[in-house]
mmCIF file of C-alpha atoms in Angstrom:
data_model
loop_
_atom_site.group_PDB
_atom_site.id
_atom_site.type_symbol
_atom_site.label_atom_id
_atom_site.label_comp_id
_atom_site.label_asym_id
_atom_site.label_seq_id
_atom_site.Cartn_x
_atom_site.Cartn_y
_atom_site.Cartn_z
ATOM 1 C CA UNK A 1 -12.174 -9.180 46.599
ATOM 2 C CA UNK A 2 -8.904 -7.983 45.108
ATOM 3 C CA UNK A 3 -9.599 -9.879 41.895
ATOM 4 C CA UNK A 4 -13.035 -8.249 41.570
ATOM 5 C CA UNK A 5 -11.452 -4.824 42.066
ATOM 6 C CA UNK A 6 -8.768 -5.523 39.465
ATOM 7 C CA UNK A 7 -11.425 -6.704 37.039
ATOM 8 C CA UNK A 8 -13.514 -3.555 37.532
ATOM 9 C CA UNK A 9 -10.419 -1.379 37.246
ATOM 10 C CA UNK A 10 -9.424 -3.086 34.001
ATOM 11 C CA UNK A 11 -12.925 -2.466 32.666
ATOM 12 C CA UNK A 12 -12.775 1.187 33.616
ATOM 13 C CA UNK A 13 -9.320 1.499 32.046
ATOM 14 C CA UNK A 14 -10.577 -0.002 28.795
ATOM 15 C CA UNK A 15 -13.530 2.383 28.782
ATOM 16 C CA UNK A 16 -11.157 5.323 29.315
ATOM 17 C CA UNK A 17 -8.903 3.988 26.572
ATOM 18 C CA UNK A 18 -11.882 3.753 24.236
ATOM 19 C CA UNK A 19 -12.978 7.245 25.175
ATOM 20 C CA UNK A 20 -9.459 8.570 24.617
ATOM 21 C CA UNK A 21 -9.342 6.882 21.232
ATOM 22 C CA UNK A 22 -12.723 8.328 20.337
ATOM 23 C CA UNK A 23 -11.631 11.801 21.488
ATOM 24 C CA UNK A 24 -8.443 11.488 19.435
ATOM 25 C CA UNK A 25 -10.468 10.598 16.356
ATOM 26 C CA UNK A 26 -12.889 13.432 17.023
ATOM 27 C CA UNK A 27 -10.011 15.847 17.528
ATOM 28 C CA UNK A 28 -8.333 14.704 14.314
ATOM 29 C CA UNK A 29 -11.646 15.108 12.517
ATOM 30 C CA UNK A 30 -12.048 18.617 13.957
ATOM 31 C CA UNK A 31 -8.515 19.523 12.870
ATOM 32 C CA UNK A 32 -9.313 18.282 9.361
ATOM 33 C CA UNK A 33 -12.540 20.299 9.347
ATOM 34 C CA UNK A 34 -10.697 23.389 10.564
ATOM 35 C CA UNK A 35 -8.064 22.954 7.846
ATOM 36 C CA UNK A 36 -10.804 22.616 5.239
ATOM 37 C CA UNK A 37 -12.506 25.728 6.572
ATOM 38 C CA UNK A 38 -9.215 27.618 6.530
ATOM 39 C CA UNK A 39 -8.652 26.572 2.909
ATOM 40 C CA UNK A 40 -12.175 27.630 2.007
ATOM 41 C CA UNK A 41 -11.698 30.976 3.753
ATOM 42 C CA UNK A 42 -8.388 31.408 1.925
ATOM 43 C CA UNK A 43 -10.147 30.722 -1.377
ATOM 44 C CA UNK A 44 -12.861 33.213 -0.473
ATOM 45 C CA UNK A 45 -10.199 35.802 0.396
ATOM 46 C CA UNK A 46 -8.453 35.156 -2.919
ATOM 47 C CA UNK A 47 -11.721 35.528 -4.802
ATOM 48 C CA UNK A 48 -12.507 38.725 -2.930
ATOM 49 C CA UNK A 49 -9.018 40.046 -3.661
ATOM 50 C CA UNK A 50 -9.521 39.135 -7.322
ATOM 51 C CA UNK A 51 -12.896 40.854 -7.399
ATOM 52 C CA UNK A 52 -11.403 43.946 -5.808
ATOM 53 C CA UNK A 53 -8.441 43.923 -8.201
ATOM 54 C CA UNK A 54 -10.842 43.622 -11.147
ATOM 55 C CA UNK A 55 -13.208 46.337 -9.942
ATOM 56 C CA UNK A 56 -13.381 49.507 -12.067
ATOM 57 C CA UNK A 57 -12.361 51.614 -9.074
ATOM 58 C CA UNK A 58 -9.198 49.556 -8.495
ATOM 59 C CA UNK A 59 -8.296 49.604 -12.187
ATOM 60 C CA UNK A 60 -8.791 53.354 -12.488
ATOM 61 C CA UNK A 61 -6.735 53.916 -9.355
ATOM 62 C CA UNK A 62 -3.960 51.779 -10.838
ATOM 63 C CA UNK A 63 -4.110 53.278 -14.339
ATOM 64 C CA UNK A 64 -4.654 56.848 -13.095
ATOM 65 C CA UNK A 65 -5.535 58.311 -16.516
ATOM 66 C CA UNK A 66 -5.058 61.990 -17.317
ATOM 67 C CA UNK A 67 -8.244 63.701 -18.437
ATOM 68 C CA UNK A 68 -9.522 67.260 -18.712
ATOM 69 C CA UNK A 69 -11.899 68.560 -16.085
ATOM 70 C CA UNK A 70 -14.369 71.233 -17.126
ATOM 71 C CA UNK A 71 -13.767 74.793 -15.975
ATOM 72 C CA UNK A 72 -16.332 77.389 -14.967
ATOM 73 C CA UNK A 73 -15.693 79.118 -18.278
ATOM 74 C CA UNK A 74 -17.020 76.068 -20.096
ATOM 75 C CA UNK A 75 -20.140 75.733 -17.944
ATOM 76 C CA UNK A 76 -22.404 77.015 -20.707
ATOM 77 C CA UNK A 77 -20.937 74.569 -23.196
ATOM 78 C CA UNK A 78 -21.435 71.738 -20.714
ATOM 79 C CA UNK A 79 -25.093 72.654 -20.289
ATOM 80 C CA UNK A 80 -25.485 72.884 -24.051
ATOM 81 C CA UNK A 81 -23.938 69.436 -24.459
ATOM 82 C CA UNK A 82 -20.961 70.807 -26.349
ATOM 83 C CA UNK A 83 -18.381 69.678 -23.833
ATOM 84 C CA UNK A 84 -17.239 66.123 -23.257
ATOM 85 C CA UNK A 85 -14.450 64.243 -21.548
ATOM 86 C CA UNK A 86 -11.054 64.591 -23.203
ATOM 87 C CA UNK A 87 -8.121 62.409 -22.177
ATOM 88 C CA UNK A 88 -4.397 62.533 -22.840
ATOM 89 C CA UNK A 89 -2.196 59.879 -24.436
ATOM 90 C CA UNK A 90 1.430 59.828 -25.549
ATOM 91 C CA UNK A 91 2.936 58.385 -28.697
ATOM 92 C CA UNK A 92 6.195 56.449 -28.602
ATOM 93 C CA UNK A 93 8.138 59.571 -29.633
ATOM 94 C CA UNK A 94 6.705 61.544 -26.706
ATOM 95 C CA UNK A 95 4.114 63.469 -28.724
ATOM 96 C CA UNK A 96 1.157 64.436 -26.557
ATOM 97 C CA UNK A 97 -2.347 63.783 -27.871
ATOM 98 C CA UNK A 98 -5.809 64.652 -26.622
ATOM 99 C CA UNK A 99 -8.512 62.189 -27.668
ATOM 100 C CA UNK A 100 -12.262 62.690 -27.782
ATOM 101 C CA UNK A 101 -15.454 62.162 -29.784
ATOM 102 C CA UNK A 102 -16.120 63.852 -33.109
ATOM 103 C CA UNK A 103 -19.781 64.484 -32.305
ATOM 104 C CA UNK A 104 -18.629 66.542 -29.302
ATOM 105 C CA UNK A 105 -15.747 68.361 -30.966
ATOM 106 C CA UNK A 106 -17.951 69.258 -33.943
ATOM 107 C CA UNK A 107 -21.029 69.829 -31.832
ATOM 108 C CA UNK A 108 -21.624 73.291 -33.238
ATOM 109 C CA UNK A 109 -22.310 73.290 -36.969
ATOM 110 C CA UNK A 110 -20.600 75.700 -39.350
ATOM 111 C CA UNK A 111 -22.536 77.711 -41.917
ATOM 112 C CA UNK A 112 -19.527 77.819 -44.199
ATOM 113 C CA UNK A 113 -18.781 74.969 -46.621
ATOM 114 C CA UNK A 114 -15.025 74.697 -46.129
ATOM 115 C CA UNK A 115 -14.627 75.782 -42.520
ATOM 116 C CA UNK A 116 -15.234 73.720 -39.396
ATOM 117 C CA UNK A 117 -15.120 74.869 -35.785
ATOM 118 C CA UNK A 118 -13.714 72.280 -33.370
ATOM 119 C CA UNK A 119 -14.923 72.880 -29.828
ATOM 120 C CA UNK A 120 -12.164 71.986 -27.333
ATOM 121 C CA UNK A 121 -11.605 72.393 -23.590
ATOM 122 C CA UNK A 122 -9.647 75.500 -22.663
ATOM 123 C CA UNK A 123 -6.781 73.390 -21.298
ATOM 124 C CA UNK A 124 -6.358 71.629 -24.641
ATOM 125 C CA UNK A 125 -6.346 74.968 -26.464
ATOM 126 C CA UNK A 126 -3.812 76.377 -23.997
ATOM 127 C CA UNK A 127 -1.440 73.478 -24.681
ATOM 128 C CA UNK A 128 -1.333 74.532 -28.339
ATOM 129 C CA UNK A 129 -3.097 72.663 -31.128
ATOM 130 C CA UNK A 130 -0.579 71.469 -33.712
ATOM 131 C CA UNK A 131 -3.065 69.561 -35.857
ATOM 132 C CA UNK A 132 -6.239 67.498 -35.612
ATOM 133 C CA UNK A 133 -6.697 64.024 -37.064
ATOM 134 C CA UNK A 134 -9.851 62.289 -38.272
ATOM 135 C CA UNK A 135 -10.311 58.769 -39.578
ATOM 136 C CA UNK A 136 -11.693 59.337 -43.097
ATOM 137 C CA UNK A 137 -13.264 62.791 -42.593
ATOM 138 C CA UNK A 138 -15.483 62.386 -45.665
ATOM 139 C CA UNK A 139 -17.258 59.584 -43.751
ATOM 140 C CA UNK A 140 -18.248 61.997 -40.993
ATOM 141 C CA UNK A 141 -21.869 62.632 -41.857
ATOM 142 C CA UNK A 142 -25.292 62.747 -40.201
ATOM 143 C CA UNK A 143 -25.413 60.444 -38.341
ATOM 144 C CA UNK A 144 -21.755 59.604 -37.757
ATOM 145 C CA UNK A 145 -20.958 55.889 -38.083
ATOM 146 C CA UNK A 146 -19.477 54.791 -34.773
ATOM 147 C CA UNK A 147 -16.205 53.714 -36.373
ATOM 148 C CA UNK A 148 -15.349 57.289 -37.375
ATOM 149 C CA UNK A 149 -16.576 59.056 -34.234
ATOM 150 C CA UNK A 150 -13.130 59.600 -32.707
ATOM 151 C CA UNK A 151 -10.651 62.443 -33.148
ATOM 152 C CA UNK A 152 -7.028 63.033 -32.200
ATOM 153 C CA UNK A 153 -5.600 66.425 -31.282
ATOM 154 C CA UNK A 154 -1.811 66.646 -31.529
ATOM 155 C CA UNK A 155 -0.512 69.221 -29.065
ATOM 156 C CA UNK A 156 2.520 71.476 -29.306
ATOM 157 C CA UNK A 157 3.526 70.952 -25.697
ATOM 158 C CA UNK A 158 4.740 67.545 -24.561
ATOM 159 C CA UNK A 159 4.125 68.000 -20.843
ATOM 160 C CA UNK A 160 0.936 68.613 -18.931
ATOM 161 C CA UNK A 161 0.570 71.230 -16.205
ATOM 162 C CA UNK A 162 -0.149 70.076 -12.671
ATOM 163 C CA UNK A 163 -3.523 68.380 -12.781
ATOM 164 C CA UNK A 164 -5.810 66.583 -10.379
ATOM 165 C CA UNK A 165 -5.896 63.603 -12.707
ATOM 166 C CA UNK A 166 -2.970 61.316 -13.497
ATOM 167 C CA UNK A 167 -0.392 61.006 -16.254
ATOM 168 C CA UNK A 168 -0.882 60.357 -19.994
ATOM 169 C CA UNK A 169 -0.999 56.683 -20.939
ATOM 170 C CA UNK A 170 0.880 55.145 -23.845
ATOM 171 C CA UNK A 171 -1.082 55.297 -27.090
ATOM 172 C CA UNK A 172 -1.982 51.805 -28.249
ATOM 173 C CA UNK A 173 -4.293 50.387 -30.866
ATOM 174 C CA UNK A 174 -5.949 46.985 -30.596
ATOM 175 C CA UNK A 175 -6.457 45.183 -33.897
ATOM 176 C CA UNK A 176 -9.968 43.914 -34.489
ATOM 177 C CA UNK A 177 -8.495 40.462 -35.051
ATOM 178 C CA UNK A 178 -6.665 40.573 -31.719
ATOM 179 C CA UNK A 179 -7.085 37.371 -29.756
ATOM 180 C CA UNK A 180 -6.645 39.211 -26.496
ATOM 181 C CA UNK A 181 -9.888 38.871 -24.570
ATOM 182 C CA UNK A 182 -11.490 41.933 -23.013
ATOM 183 C CA UNK A 183 -13.878 41.068 -20.217
ATOM 184 C CA UNK A 184 -14.291 44.406 -18.422
ATOM 185 C CA UNK A 185 -13.958 48.044 -19.458
ATOM 186 C CA UNK A 186 -13.764 51.256 -17.463
ATOM 187 C CA UNK A 187 -12.840 54.887 -17.948
ATOM 188 C CA UNK A 188 -12.692 58.090 -15.923
ATOM 189 C CA UNK A 189 -14.984 60.920 -17.007
ATOM 190 C CA UNK A 190 -15.865 64.337 -15.632
ATOM 191 C CA UNK A 191 -18.804 62.815 -13.766
ATOM 192 C CA UNK A 192 -17.084 59.691 -12.467
ATOM 193 C CA UNK A 193 -16.299 56.171 -13.635
ATOM 194 C CA UNK A 194 -17.860 54.701 -16.775
ATOM 195 C CA UNK A 195 -17.767 50.902 -16.675
ATOM 196 C CA UNK A 196 -19.251 47.656 -17.938
ATOM 197 C CA UNK A 197 -18.596 44.034 -18.884
ATOM 198 C CA UNK A 198 -19.294 41.348 -21.501
ATOM 199 C CA UNK A 199 -17.398 43.218 -24.206
ATOM 200 C CA UNK A 200 -17.865 42.117 -27.818
ATOM 201 C CA UNK A 201 -16.503 43.539 -31.063
ATOM 202 C CA UNK A 202 -18.885 44.347 -33.902
ATOM 203 C CA UNK A 203 -16.884 43.377 -36.978
ATOM 204 C CA UNK A 204 -19.346 44.933 -39.412
ATOM 205 C CA UNK A 205 -19.483 48.300 -37.678
ATOM 206 C CA UNK A 206 -15.927 48.410 -36.324
ATOM 207 C CA UNK A 207 -16.753 49.189 -32.692
ATOM 208 C CA UNK A 208 -17.066 47.538 -29.275
ATOM 209 C CA UNK A 209 -20.363 46.963 -27.476
ATOM 210 C CA UNK A 210 -20.617 46.141 -23.770
ATOM 211 C CA UNK A 211 -23.212 45.686 -21.052
ATOM 212 C CA UNK A 212 -23.093 48.959 -19.175
ATOM 213 C CA UNK A 213 -22.950 49.253 -15.392
ATOM 214 C CA UNK A 214 -22.348 52.994 -15.106
ATOM 215 C CA UNK A 215 -22.413 55.671 -17.776
ATOM 216 C CA UNK A 216 -24.370 58.446 -19.405
ATOM 217 C CA UNK A 217 -24.689 60.018 -22.834
ATOM 218 C CA UNK A 218 -22.835 63.041 -21.449
ATOM 219 C CA UNK A 219 -19.727 60.903 -20.860
ATOM 220 C CA UNK A 220 -18.886 60.763 -24.570
ATOM 221 C CA UNK A 221 -15.174 60.901 -25.311
ATOM 222 C CA UNK A 222 -14.108 59.117 -22.118
ATOM 223 C CA UNK A 223 -10.967 57.054 -22.724
ATOM 224 C CA UNK A 224 -11.892 53.449 -21.937
ATOM 225 C CA UNK A 225 -9.490 50.775 -20.695
ATOM 226 C CA UNK A 226 -10.071 47.047 -21.161
ATOM 227 C CA UNK A 227 -8.759 44.026 -19.259
ATOM 228 C CA UNK A 228 -9.407 40.359 -18.599
ATOM 229 C CA UNK A 229 -7.088 39.377 -15.743
ATOM 230 C CA UNK A 230 -5.745 41.709 -13.069
ATOM 231 C CA UNK A 231 -5.425 45.452 -13.482
ATOM 232 C CA UNK A 232 -1.900 45.159 -14.878
ATOM 233 C CA UNK A 233 -3.556 43.990 -18.101
ATOM 234 C CA UNK A 234 -5.647 47.157 -18.487
ATOM 235 C CA UNK A 235 -4.865 48.899 -21.787
ATOM 236 C CA UNK A 236 -6.522 51.761 -23.710
ATOM 237 C CA UNK A 237 -9.271 50.416 -25.965
ATOM 238 C CA UNK A 238 -11.007 53.469 -27.384
ATOM 239 C CA UNK A 239 -13.360 56.327 -26.537
ATOM 240 C CA UNK A 240 -16.803 55.915 -25.033
ATOM 241 C CA UNK A 241 -19.485 56.984 -27.480
ATOM 242 C CA UNK A 242 -22.549 56.852 -25.254
ATOM 243 C CA UNK A 243 -25.272 54.496 -24.136
ATOM 244 C CA UNK A 244 -27.343 52.563 -26.595
ATOM 245 C CA UNK A 245 -30.679 51.873 -24.828
ATOM 246 C CA UNK A 246 -32.062 48.364 -24.956
ATOM 247 C CA UNK A 247 -34.718 47.907 -27.578
ATOM 248 C CA UNK A 248 -33.562 50.514 -30.101
ATOM 249 C CA UNK A 249 -33.460 49.306 -33.652
ATOM 250 C CA UNK A 250 -30.392 49.194 -35.809
ATOM 251 C CA UNK A 251 -29.875 52.150 -38.132
ATOM 252 C CA UNK A 252 -28.558 50.852 -41.452
ATOM 253 C CA UNK A 253 -27.055 54.225 -42.385
ATOM 254 C CA UNK A 254 -24.856 54.580 -39.315
ATOM 255 C CA UNK A 255 -24.509 50.830 -38.720
ATOM 256 C CA UNK A 256 -25.687 51.190 -35.118
ATOM 257 C CA UNK A 257 -25.955 48.071 -32.949
ATOM 258 C CA UNK A 258 -28.748 45.546 -33.198
ATOM 259 C CA UNK A 259 -31.457 45.376 -30.555
ATOM 260 C CA UNK A 260 -30.478 43.655 -27.322
ATOM 261 C CA UNK A 261 -32.591 41.605 -24.955
ATOM 262 C CA UNK A 262 -32.643 42.412 -21.247
ATOM 263 C CA UNK A 263 -33.085 45.533 -19.191
ATOM 264 C CA UNK A 264 -29.575 46.987 -19.002
ATOM 265 C CA UNK A 265 -28.313 49.487 -21.582
ATOM 266 C CA UNK A 266 -25.406 48.794 -23.885
ATOM 267 C CA UNK A 267 -22.440 51.100 -24.178
ATOM 268 C CA UNK A 268 -20.410 51.678 -27.335
ATOM 269 C CA UNK A 269 -16.640 52.171 -27.578
ATOM 270 C CA UNK A 270 -14.964 53.508 -30.716
ATOM 271 C CA UNK A 271 -11.475 51.942 -31.098
ATOM 272 C CA UNK A 272 -8.459 54.237 -31.142
ATOM 273 C CA UNK A 273 -7.356 54.643 -34.765
ATOM 274 C CA UNK A 274 -3.839 54.265 -36.083
ATOM 275 C CA UNK A 275 -2.555 57.873 -36.243
ATOM 276 C CA UNK A 276 -0.868 57.064 -39.564
ATOM 277 C CA UNK A 277 -4.264 56.233 -41.064
ATOM 278 C CA UNK A 278 -5.821 59.558 -40.043
ATOM 279 C CA UNK A 279 -6.217 62.687 -42.173
ATOM 280 C CA UNK A 280 -4.659 65.619 -40.333
ATOM 281 C CA UNK A 281 -5.611 69.296 -40.523
ATOM 282 C CA UNK A 282 -3.677 72.241 -39.170
ATOM 283 C CA UNK A 283 -5.768 74.896 -37.401
ATOM 284 C CA UNK A 284 -6.470 78.115 -39.215
ATOM 285 C CA UNK A 285 -4.585 80.834 -37.351
ATOM 286 C CA UNK A 286 -3.584 83.521 -39.801
ATOM 287 C CA UNK A 287 -5.873 85.558 -42.000
ATOM 288 C CA UNK A 288 -3.746 85.030 -45.086
ATOM 289 C CA UNK A 289 -4.109 81.253 -44.849
ATOM 290 C CA UNK A 290 -7.865 81.483 -45.331
ATOM 291 C CA UNK A 291 -8.630 81.004 -49.014
ATOM 292 C CA UNK A 292 -12.403 80.892 -48.668
ATOM 293 C CA UNK A 293 -13.846 82.635 -45.641
ATOM 294 C CA UNK A 294 -16.882 84.619 -44.664
ATOM 295 C CA UNK A 295 -16.839 88.275 -43.694
ATOM 296 C CA UNK A 296 -13.880 90.630 -43.450
ATOM 297 C CA UNK A 297 -11.050 90.709 -40.950
ATOM 298 C CA UNK A 298 -11.267 89.347 -38.357
ATOM 299 C CA UNK A 299 -12.338 86.231 -40.222
ATOM 300 C CA UNK A 300 -15.734 85.024 -39.077
ATOM 301 C CA UNK A 301 -17.671 81.822 -39.435
ATOM 302 C CA UNK A 302 -21.256 81.591 -38.197
ATOM 303 C CA UNK A 303 -22.158 78.524 -36.154
ATOM 304 C CA UNK A 304 -25.464 77.132 -34.967
ATOM 305 C CA UNK A 305 -26.740 74.640 -32.430
ATOM 306 C CA UNK A 306 -28.299 71.252 -33.113
ATOM 307 C CA UNK A 307 -31.712 72.799 -33.692
ATOM 308 C CA UNK A 308 -30.325 75.036 -36.411
ATOM 309 C CA UNK A 309 -30.495 78.183 -34.291
ATOM 310 C CA UNK A 310 -27.736 80.705 -34.996
ATOM 311 C CA UNK A 311 -25.486 81.068 -31.970
ATOM 312 C CA UNK A 312 -22.637 83.382 -32.812
ATOM 313 C CA UNK A 313 -19.676 84.089 -35.056
ATOM 314 C CA UNK A 314 -16.257 82.481 -34.772
ATOM 315 C CA UNK A 315 -13.477 85.050 -34.708
ATOM 316 C CA UNK A 316 -9.901 84.220 -35.515
ATOM 317 C CA UNK A 317 -7.090 86.746 -35.437
ATOM 318 C CA UNK A 318 -3.693 87.076 -37.054
ATOM 319 C CA UNK A 319 -1.780 86.778 -33.798
ATOM 320 C CA UNK A 320 -1.867 82.960 -33.631
ATOM 321 C CA UNK A 321 -4.635 83.016 -31.056
ATOM 322 C CA UNK A 322 -7.034 80.126 -31.498
ATOM 323 C CA UNK A 323 -10.522 80.782 -32.737
ATOM 324 C CA UNK A 324 -13.136 81.504 -30.110
ATOM 325 C CA UNK A 325 -16.887 81.758 -30.126
ATOM 326 C CA UNK A 326 -18.574 84.629 -28.299
ATOM 327 C CA UNK A 327 -22.206 85.440 -27.824
ATOM 328 C CA UNK A 328 -23.097 88.956 -28.861
ATOM 329 C CA UNK A 329 -22.889 90.146 -25.250
ATOM 330 C CA UNK A 330 -19.331 88.801 -25.116
ATOM 331 C CA UNK A 331 -19.880 86.896 -21.887
ATOM 332 C CA UNK A 332 -19.859 83.273 -23.039
ATOM 333 C CA UNK A 333 -16.971 81.629 -24.817
ATOM 334 C CA UNK A 334 -16.539 78.327 -26.559
ATOM 335 C CA UNK A 335 -12.797 77.682 -26.889
ATOM 336 C CA UNK A 336 -11.636 75.838 -29.974
ATOM 337 C CA UNK A 337 -9.940 76.077 -33.348
ATOM 338 C CA UNK A 338 -11.005 76.602 -36.943
ATOM 339 C CA UNK A 339 -10.135 74.021 -39.581
ATOM 340 C CA UNK A 340 -10.174 74.565 -43.316
ATOM 341 C CA UNK A 341 -10.616 71.784 -45.837
ATOM 342 C CA UNK A 342 -8.615 71.856 -49.027
ATOM 343 C CA UNK A 343 -11.310 70.409 -51.294
ATOM 344 C CA UNK A 344 -14.787 68.914 -51.344
ATOM 345 C CA UNK A 345 -13.466 65.368 -50.864
ATOM 346 C CA UNK A 346 -12.124 66.254 -47.420
ATOM 347 C CA UNK A 347 -15.147 68.226 -46.277
ATOM 348 C CA UNK A 348 -17.108 66.712 -43.418
ATOM 349 C CA UNK A 349 -20.868 66.678 -43.807
ATOM 350 C CA UNK A 350 -21.492 66.531 -40.062
ATOM 351 C CA UNK A 351 -23.043 69.764 -38.852
ATOM 352 C CA UNK A 352 -23.719 69.236 -35.187
ATOM 353 C CA UNK A 353 -27.067 67.504 -35.567
ATOM 354 C CA UNK A 354 -27.914 64.167 -34.001
ATOM 355 C CA UNK A 355 -30.923 63.603 -36.246
ATOM 356 C CA UNK A 356 -30.772 61.669 -39.496
ATOM 357 C CA UNK A 357 -31.803 64.550 -41.735
ATOM 358 C CA UNK A 358 -30.013 65.558 -44.902
ATOM 359 C CA UNK A 359 -29.127 69.104 -43.826
ATOM 360 C CA UNK A 360 -25.522 69.956 -44.665
ATOM 361 C CA UNK A 361 -22.983 72.439 -43.384
ATOM 362 C CA UNK A 362 -23.171 74.805 -46.315
#
């Protein structure tokens, strides 16, 4: 009887031992599975963190660019399309620059052959315009080749007033032959973030093209930043020129982009030029500096809109006040400055028209 009991007990013990061994193996397997899951979750977290760090919102928050917001005074110009986003950059010597698009700054055409009115935000005018630089001004025609559709405004003041936007970034130029890859681009405009991806450089035209996520033709002049890794790599690339809708043909005169397949629009970025390669013009302040002007004092220069309709006269005084444009009722103002070209070789043929006609500013 005792032997039978011992035998049964030994059998039960072995079964328990086997069960314990099986539970141990199962537990070890579960621990391995849990570790694998934890590693996978960690990888997912890292990827999410990377995605967040590469998002346009995160990059713009990190970069915190300084740009000009439109005032109520400029509302009419905004509605007319004559106002764009202007951003601030600083040269190595501390010189403050405002950067924007030529087709916005020269939105209003001049009826005088050697005078040009540059439409600027009131804040830029208030900071004092020292001089304005263009990359080969004699190339600025109708339509403007993308490569030349960027302008630099050197300001007299080196510090900005308190603004809602951030601080001026360091001025940098990226060589077309640069091996540094740009995967994403983003910029802060008056209407929000402009962003996109799949950035390529058009060697023939001298501009960047990207698949656009957010943007609008009214965001022209927005300072765009490019990066490949995390947001610490984000650097100024150039100014946003506008959207190039899918399916449009290439214009051989302006060297516009080729047609693209797909449904998403393409955005265009004009690279920041080397300031030393620009032609600079001082604004026309004093009456005696005008060698070829229209009208009598105060010096006037008639401007018109893109349809060729006369808008108003530009008045500039002797007291170093910048030129301003008033409607005849005196209620609407376009702030800006007058530029005078020294000879025909410097004169820009762009007269505020987006069409491809041959009409000139004379």
